[in-house]
Amino acid sequence: MVFSLDLITGLLSFLFTLMVLSYLIGDNPLFKIAVYLFVGVSSGYAIAIIFWQVLFAKLLLPTITVLQTGAYDVGMIRLVVPWLGLFFILMKASPRFAGASRMVMAFLVGAGAAVTLVGTLTGTLLPQIAATINAFDLDVAQARNIKVSEVLGSGAVILIGVVTSLAYFHFGARRQQDGTIHRLGFIEVAAWVGQFFIGIALGVIFSGVFASALTTLLERAFSIVQFINTLIGVP
Amino acid sequence: MTDTRVCPQCGRENPVGQKSCSNCQTPLATDALFVPGQSPKQVDTGELEPMLPEWLRSARSDAKAADETSSNKIEVPPIQQQPRQPTPKPAAPASNIDFLSGLQSQADDEDDEDIPDWLTSITGAAKPKETVQTENPIDSAEGIKWTESSEGEADWLAGLQNSSTISTDEKDELTDFLQDTPAQQAPAFDPAAFSETTDGSSDWFSAGDEKQPKPADTGSFGSSNWFDQPQDESNSSGAFDLGSDDTPDWLKEMSDGEVEAPAELPSAQPSSGAFDLGSDDTPDWLKEMSGGEVEAPAELPSAQPSPGAFDLGSDDTPDWLKDMSGGEVEAPAELPSAQPSSGAFDLGSDDTPDWLKEMSGGEVEAPAELPSAQPSSGAFDFGSDDTPDWLKDMSGGEVEAPAELPSAQPSSGAFDLGSDDTPDWLKDMSGGMAPFVESTQSESDPLSSNKSYEEPSWLTPEAASAVDPFGASLEGEDVKDERAAGDGLFSAVPDWLRSAAPESTIFDEPEKNKPEELEGLSASVPFAETPAFDSNLPDGNDALFTEMPDWLSDAMESPATPEPIIGSDALAPNELPSWVEAMRPVEQTPNANEGMALASALSGNNSEPAEVQGVFAGLSGILPVGAGFAPTSKPKVHSIKINADEDQLKQAGILEQILAAETSPVTLASENVMRSSRILRFGLAFVMVVSVFLFAFMGTQIFSMPVGVPNELKTAVSIVQSIPPDAPVLVIFDYDPSRAGEMEVAATPLFDHMMILNHPRLTFISTNEYGSVLAERFISGPLAGRGYQSGVTYLNLGYLSGGHMGIRSFAQNPAQTITFDTSNQFAWTQPPLQGVTALNQFAAMILVTDDAEAARAWVEQTQELRGATPFLVVSSAQAAPMIQPYFESNQVQGMVSGLYGGAIVERQYNNGNPGTARRYWDGYSAGMLIAAILVFGGGLVNLFLGMRDRTAKREG
């Protein structure tokens, strides 16, 4: 009897699917075994990907290429920094020389923070503010071929939702004459309205999560059915 | 400089001329004080006479009067007489009291010698005085003028030095007066011996022997000078003025009656030592000492009154002391021309210790029977009932012995030491009297050689040699010579001490009797030739100090190896003494049982067991030897109930509650958390799984595909459809493998539609490690039918490291960021990337992700660099709500999310191919319906429960 690769793969997929679904009855060894296998395989695969697609492809291979080709003028200059960065970061393994990696780590953290901050500011905050404002742009309505009332209504909902949602997360308050601490009146009202928008957004997210999970379950269910059908010979 | 003089004692300032402090009466004349190390100087001590105590001044007055009386045919001395003006005299003797020098100033001795007379005469070789009184036997006998009659000092010193030497060595062993008693023989209770032989002897007692002139020896052993000093020149040596305020009361009383005694004496000097002991304050024993003897001098015709006669008839006098002065007092009276014994004590009192009575037994009577013998001044009456038996015995038969001695000085101190009750060591003392006599005689030798002065007849060598109450043979001239040879022992002694020391001691013995082992030591070691205890003395000379106590004698006579004690006194090993045996009830009965019973009966406690063996056999209540031997009894229960009222008990209860609350754990109030019920969870899981698998197995298509196309999906399809043919399209795979099922269902219709329409060149890249493999799976799985080949129609660049920086770098310079593809081939020269050197050169950028953060990163970092390149997002259903705003902001041009988006594209734009979405749609729709029902139903249930709770609260 010859076992095809698809059969073995389907069998393993079937078993591991059942093992994961066994979590419905609680934490059990089958679930742990499946999780450990997935984590181990995923980690090993990630290391292999990093080595082959990062270190080898971006450092070793160019170095070998430069060494083989003898193009030291440009290639070696571009490879010195990565090699120095690699050497200094490896110094973190020794507490005595860990200080040598500070410069490299400072460069990475600083550069990453700067890139993220600028990207967030220019890619998210300002565009989203502009989008909220543009919700009332009648030209957009004409471009999208929608009614002005729809644009104004949609824009009003977006504006109210944004403002009230932001007001919900405003926790500044003052002591009142009776000694109690309360936020300002209009902030209290906006926050009360904002909680509905937040609730709706969380509901949408939950529905998306559920839909995603349900789709995954369906894929697994059809995978098992297909495996079974393959086993029993049902087309 | 100062007009006042500060008192050294109290610090009070006194006028310069004042002699004593007005506050504390401390002498202010600094020159009158004795400074240690100060050499004697000649001062006029007569100036200090006002400082003398009143009684002493009276005594001096009496002495002066007596002197005048002796020269003017006796006059009654005035009791109070102003001190005569002193005349310049040599420095006072080494005494810290100046009135001694004042006494000397009263003397007629005009010699300007630095050395006091008593000190010069102490050696026995004192220079002869020109003022020796030889004609008046009374004066010579009494030694009235101490400072003048240095010759007379030798007389008494002959015996005194001897006795002092003996007693000094023996004072540790014997009572002082017992030491002195056999030594001096004549005064049975010679106070002078006390003062000279013991450091701490009472001064008053030494004063009782007025007839004993002791000019030099008074300070030899610390006796107080004030008591020695009354022995003034003309007065009776012991006549004190006891009426002074400085005089102790008891001493005053002692002198009440006795002072008068000399007045009654015809041609006899009053007894200086006659004390009135009849006062009530006088101790009984002292009174008894002066019982009958006091009167004796008065009865004596032409007899010198005894200076040591005490009035011991007082009621306060101890009985035994009264008895000491009992009948023996009469003895001197009967003696013709015998010196009355001033120190006669009645030892016959009942209070007198027996041993003392016995001492006074016969000896006291002896002087009475002695013809022409000087009566003993220390005769005791030991016949009193209060006298202890042993003391009575001492006064028994031995008294007669001196009486048989013709012309011998009676020894009033002879005791009867032969009684049975007398301790052995004391009995032995009776045989050891001879050495005292010998020494007494020997002491008199150097002094007797000088015949220029007069000595008392009883102190003459002849008399001393005759005073042997025990008939002991006295030594002859040979012994004297041997003693003289022994003077060399004092070569190492200072001169002053050698002169004070006796020239021969009782320890002198013939060289032939010395042990051989001591011969070598005799030359260098002082007193080495005179052992304190010599057993080789002749039997006839049973000296006192050779007859040591048994224990000491045995210690010296016993051989090196002690012999076992055999006899009746010896105790057998492990044998208890009889008195201990008598205490043991078990031994007193015939058998042990009876003893036990008796022990129990005696103890009265039958609960405690009695010892059955050992030393404590028969005794009950003995501590057990160890644990387990004694029965364990239940300890007595003591009530610990506190007497407290109700309020106190309440307060205690509150305090107890507070303390208990401090130690008890506090349960934190927590809100009721809704936890999923296992049954509910199983039920929901069962419903979902069954429905999904049911629709999967059944393959039904009950639920219709979605009809409406969202704007983001519509624009996305439009963009895909607008991609030029064979244009490079960058596809970014950033989702987890777990989401592959959803992502492939959502992305496959769009990509399939795009491949069918434009057959673009695909370049795959990923920002996670699994993106490259998922891309391979995607292109080779759902899109396998489109025939895309790696390196030809598609290129997998693999993993883009660096997160935001990697994306930014790739957006800025894709070729430098990722040079090689997953097959390590230079990517930018391969067909999928031909003509592409920048990000904006791609026809479209399609992001397939399930993570909104990944979508945000790609949107943010590539927004400025991608230019007009459309950016489409195929996301999972869970990430779509977060990516939707970027579409609203036109940062994302199109978006397909989840199965819903895939199903729309598949059905409306791709003719239902590949059909995967459709297969999943019934299951998906069922699942979503069930979920909606459960959510809605759950909400209704919660609403119902909430309303019920609120109603219950409202009703409650």
CSV table of C-alpha atoms in Angstrom, one decimal, chain B residues 733-741 743 768-771 774 848-851 878:
chain,number,residue,atom,x,y,z
B,733,PHE,CA,1.6,38.4,2.2
B,734,ASP,CA,1.4,39.4,5.8
B,735,TYR,CA,-0.9,37.0,7.6
B,736,ASP,CA,-0.4,34.0,9.8
B,737,PRO,CA,-0.7,30.5,8.6
B,738,SER,CA,-3.7,30.0,10.9
B,739,ARG,CA,-5.6,32.5,8.9
B,740,ALA,CA,-4.6,31.0,5.6
B,741,GLY,CA,-8.1,29.5,5.1
B,743,MET,CA,-7.3,34.8,3.5
B,768,ASN,CA,6.7,38.0,8.5
B,769,GLU,CA,8.7,34.9,8.3
B,770,TYR,CA,5.8,32.8,7.0
B,771,GLY,CA,4.7,35.1,4.3
B,774,LEU,CA,2.2,31.2,2.3
B,848,VAL,CA,-3.1,40.4,1.9
B,849,THR,CA,-3.1,40.6,5.7
B,850,ASP,CA,-5.1,39.6,8.7
B,851,ASP,CA,-3.4,42.3,10.8
B,878,GLN,CA,-11.4,40.8,11.9
